[in-house]
Amino acid sequence: MNLSNRPEDFPGYFATILWVGVGVWLFWTTPQAAFVSWQAIVYFVLGTIGVGILFGIVGMTLQRLMPFLKPRQGPIRTAPPPAQLIGTLVAAAEFVVIYFLAKAVVTGILFQPAVT
């Protein structure tokens, strides 16, 4: 396995960007949420690390189980068409999973609605 320092080579990179983006949107639209709070630190620091590790492990496992997902070696590194299709489907699935996971964390765990 040849790892580089490029962020797109890390399988959890897309998931961490999504986690932060969805988190900003959820913190902006949730009435009880505040960007300057201990909940924001928990979400944006610990949550980002956790999601990066979790989706990084899943992404590395997918790359190892399906060797055709790796880019071809040569002067122009391109992925074969089936790998591009699978990559697009995985990215869409990551977006859906991360959105619902982030929404559950923000609205269900960090900022629970007041019980009257």
mmCIF file of C-alpha atoms in Angstrom:
data_model
loop_
_atom_site.group_PDB
_atom_site.id
_atom_site.type_symbol
_atom_site.label_atom_id
_atom_site.label_comp_id
_atom_site.label_asym_id
_atom_site.label_seq_id
_atom_site.Cartn_x
_atom_site.Cartn_y
_atom_site.Cartn_z
ATOM 1 C CA MET A 1 0.000 0.000 0.000
ATOM 2 C CA ASN A 2 1.405 3.351 -1.015
ATOM 3 C CA LEU A 3 0.137 6.179 1.187
ATOM 4 C CA SER A 4 0.937 9.798 0.464
ATOM 5 C CA ASN A 5 0.240 13.034 2.281
ATOM 6 C CA ARG A 6 -2.531 14.040 -0.128
ATOM 7 C CA PRO A 7 -5.900 14.329 1.666
ATOM 8 C CA GLU A 8 -7.823 12.583 -1.107
ATOM 9 C CA ASP A 9 -5.716 9.446 -0.519
ATOM 10 C CA PHE A 10 -7.197 9.130 2.978
ATOM 11 C CA PRO A 11 -10.504 7.236 2.682
ATOM 12 C CA GLY A 12 -12.084 9.148 5.587
ATOM 13 C CA TYR A 13 -11.356 12.585 4.095
ATOM 14 C CA PHE A 14 -14.727 12.961 2.347
ATOM 15 C CA ALA A 15 -16.562 11.811 5.479
ATOM 16 C CA THR A 16 -14.814 14.373 7.687
ATOM 17 C CA ILE A 17 -15.598 17.199 5.258
ATOM 18 C CA LEU A 18 -19.239 16.074 5.173
ATOM 19 C CA TRP A 19 -19.377 15.816 8.982
ATOM 20 C CA VAL A 20 -18.145 19.381 9.410
ATOM 21 C CA GLY A 21 -20.384 20.755 6.638
ATOM 22 C CA VAL A 22 -23.513 19.008 7.893
ATOM 23 C CA GLY A 23 -22.611 20.040 11.444
ATOM 24 C CA VAL A 24 -22.354 23.709 10.521
ATOM 25 C CA TRP A 25 -25.737 23.526 8.807
ATOM 26 C CA LEU A 26 -27.363 21.674 11.736
ATOM 27 C CA PHE A 27 -25.875 24.038 14.327
ATOM 28 C CA TRP A 28 -27.115 26.981 12.248
ATOM 29 C CA THR A 29 -30.664 25.644 11.881
ATOM 30 C CA THR A 30 -31.195 24.070 15.329
ATOM 31 C CA PRO A 31 -32.699 26.678 17.679
ATOM 32 C CA GLN A 32 -31.049 25.374 20.874
ATOM 33 C CA ALA A 33 -27.603 24.885 19.294
ATOM 34 C CA ALA A 34 -24.776 27.363 19.773
ATOM 35 C CA PHE A 35 -21.418 27.439 18.014
ATOM 36 C CA VAL A 36 -19.698 28.604 21.204
ATOM 37 C CA SER A 37 -20.509 25.785 23.616
ATOM 38 C CA TRP A 38 -19.074 22.592 24.978
ATOM 39 C CA GLN A 39 -21.433 20.680 22.680
ATOM 40 C CA ALA A 40 -19.835 22.313 19.647
ATOM 41 C CA ILE A 41 -16.378 21.276 20.857
ATOM 42 C CA VAL A 42 -17.572 17.705 21.374
ATOM 43 C CA TYR A 43 -19.237 17.603 17.950
ATOM 44 C CA PHE A 44 -16.568 19.314 15.875
ATOM 45 C CA VAL A 45 -13.454 17.879 17.560
ATOM 46 C CA LEU A 46 -14.349 14.447 18.896
ATOM 47 C CA GLY A 47 -17.033 13.777 16.294
ATOM 48 C CA THR A 48 -14.776 14.706 13.398
ATOM 49 C CA ILE A 49 -11.998 12.458 14.687
ATOM 50 C CA GLY A 50 -14.432 9.588 15.274
ATOM 51 C CA VAL A 51 -16.075 9.882 11.861
ATOM 52 C CA GLY A 52 -12.697 10.134 10.132
ATOM 53 C CA ILE A 53 -11.447 6.991 11.831
ATOM 54 C CA LEU A 54 -14.685 5.036 11.355
ATOM 55 C CA PHE A 55 -15.192 5.904 7.689
ATOM 56 C CA GLY A 56 -11.449 5.654 7.075
ATOM 57 C CA ILE A 57 -11.484 2.052 8.269
ATOM 58 C CA VAL A 58 -14.556 1.300 6.160
ATOM 59 C CA GLY A 59 -12.971 2.950 3.108
ATOM 60 C CA MET A 60 -9.668 1.098 3.516
ATOM 61 C CA THR A 61 -11.565 -2.170 3.888
ATOM 62 C CA LEU A 62 -13.508 -1.489 0.688
ATOM 63 C CA GLN A 63 -10.290 -0.665 -1.167
ATOM 64 C CA ARG A 64 -8.665 -3.885 0.007
ATOM 65 C CA LEU A 65 -11.720 -6.050 -0.718
ATOM 66 C CA MET A 66 -12.164 -4.595 -4.198
ATOM 67 C CA PRO A 67 -8.726 -4.089 -5.739
ATOM 68 C CA PHE A 68 -10.202 -2.622 -8.920
ATOM 69 C CA LEU A 69 -11.103 0.508 -6.904
ATOM 70 C CA LYS A 70 -7.432 1.498 -6.829
ATOM 71 C CA PRO A 71 -6.325 3.927 -9.565
ATOM 72 C CA ARG A 72 -4.293 2.427 -12.401
ATOM 73 C CA GLN A 73 -0.574 3.005 -12.256
ATOM 74 C CA GLY A 74 1.000 4.971 -15.051
ATOM 75 C CA PRO A 75 1.507 8.543 -16.212
ATOM 76 C CA ILE A 76 -2.224 9.295 -15.861
ATOM 77 C CA ARG A 77 -3.783 7.741 -12.769
ATOM 78 C CA THR A 78 -7.431 7.123 -13.578
ATOM 79 C CA ALA A 79 -9.930 4.760 -12.060
ATOM 80 C CA PRO A 80 -11.757 2.281 -14.289
ATOM 81 C CA PRO A 81 -15.457 3.084 -15.004
ATOM 82 C CA PRO A 82 -16.919 0.484 -12.577
ATOM 83 C CA ALA A 83 -14.773 1.956 -9.812
ATOM 84 C CA GLN A 84 -16.024 5.457 -10.622
ATOM 85 C CA LEU A 85 -19.643 4.274 -10.429
ATOM 86 C CA ILE A 86 -19.042 2.463 -7.131
ATOM 87 C CA GLY A 87 -17.191 5.505 -5.777
ATOM 88 C CA THR A 88 -20.136 7.764 -6.637
ATOM 89 C CA LEU A 89 -22.611 5.392 -4.983
ATOM 90 C CA VAL A 90 -20.423 5.100 -1.878
ATOM 91 C CA ALA A 91 -20.121 8.903 -1.669
ATOM 92 C CA ALA A 92 -23.910 9.288 -1.906
ATOM 93 C CA ALA A 93 -24.414 6.628 0.764
ATOM 94 C CA GLU A 94 -21.826 8.338 2.992
ATOM 95 C CA PHE A 95 -23.696 11.621 2.665
ATOM 96 C CA VAL A 96 -27.003 10.045 3.704
ATOM 97 C CA VAL A 97 -25.497 8.088 6.606
ATOM 98 C CA ILE A 98 -23.499 11.065 7.890
ATOM 99 C CA TYR A 99 -26.481 13.416 7.637
ATOM 100 C CA PHE A 100 -28.731 11.150 9.706
ATOM 101 C CA LEU A 101 -25.951 10.325 12.155
ATOM 102 C CA ALA A 102 -25.091 14.007 12.639
ATOM 103 C CA LYS A 103 -28.754 14.946 13.002
ATOM 104 C CA ALA A 104 -29.223 12.242 15.652
ATOM 105 C CA VAL A 105 -26.144 13.438 17.536
ATOM 106 C CA VAL A 106 -27.065 17.140 17.417
ATOM 107 C CA THR A 107 -30.805 16.909 18.056
ATOM 108 C CA GLY A 108 -30.949 13.725 20.129
ATOM 109 C CA ILE A 109 -27.800 13.703 22.227
ATOM 110 C CA LEU A 110 -26.165 17.135 22.426
ATOM 111 C CA PHE A 111 -29.241 19.371 22.299
ATOM 112 C CA GLN A 112 -32.215 17.447 23.581
ATOM 113 C CA PRO A 113 -35.541 19.263 23.371
ATOM 114 C CA ALA A 114 -36.832 20.602 26.666
ATOM 115 C CA VAL A 115 -39.355 18.313 28.345
ATOM 116 C CA THR A 116 -42.425 20.199 29.564
#
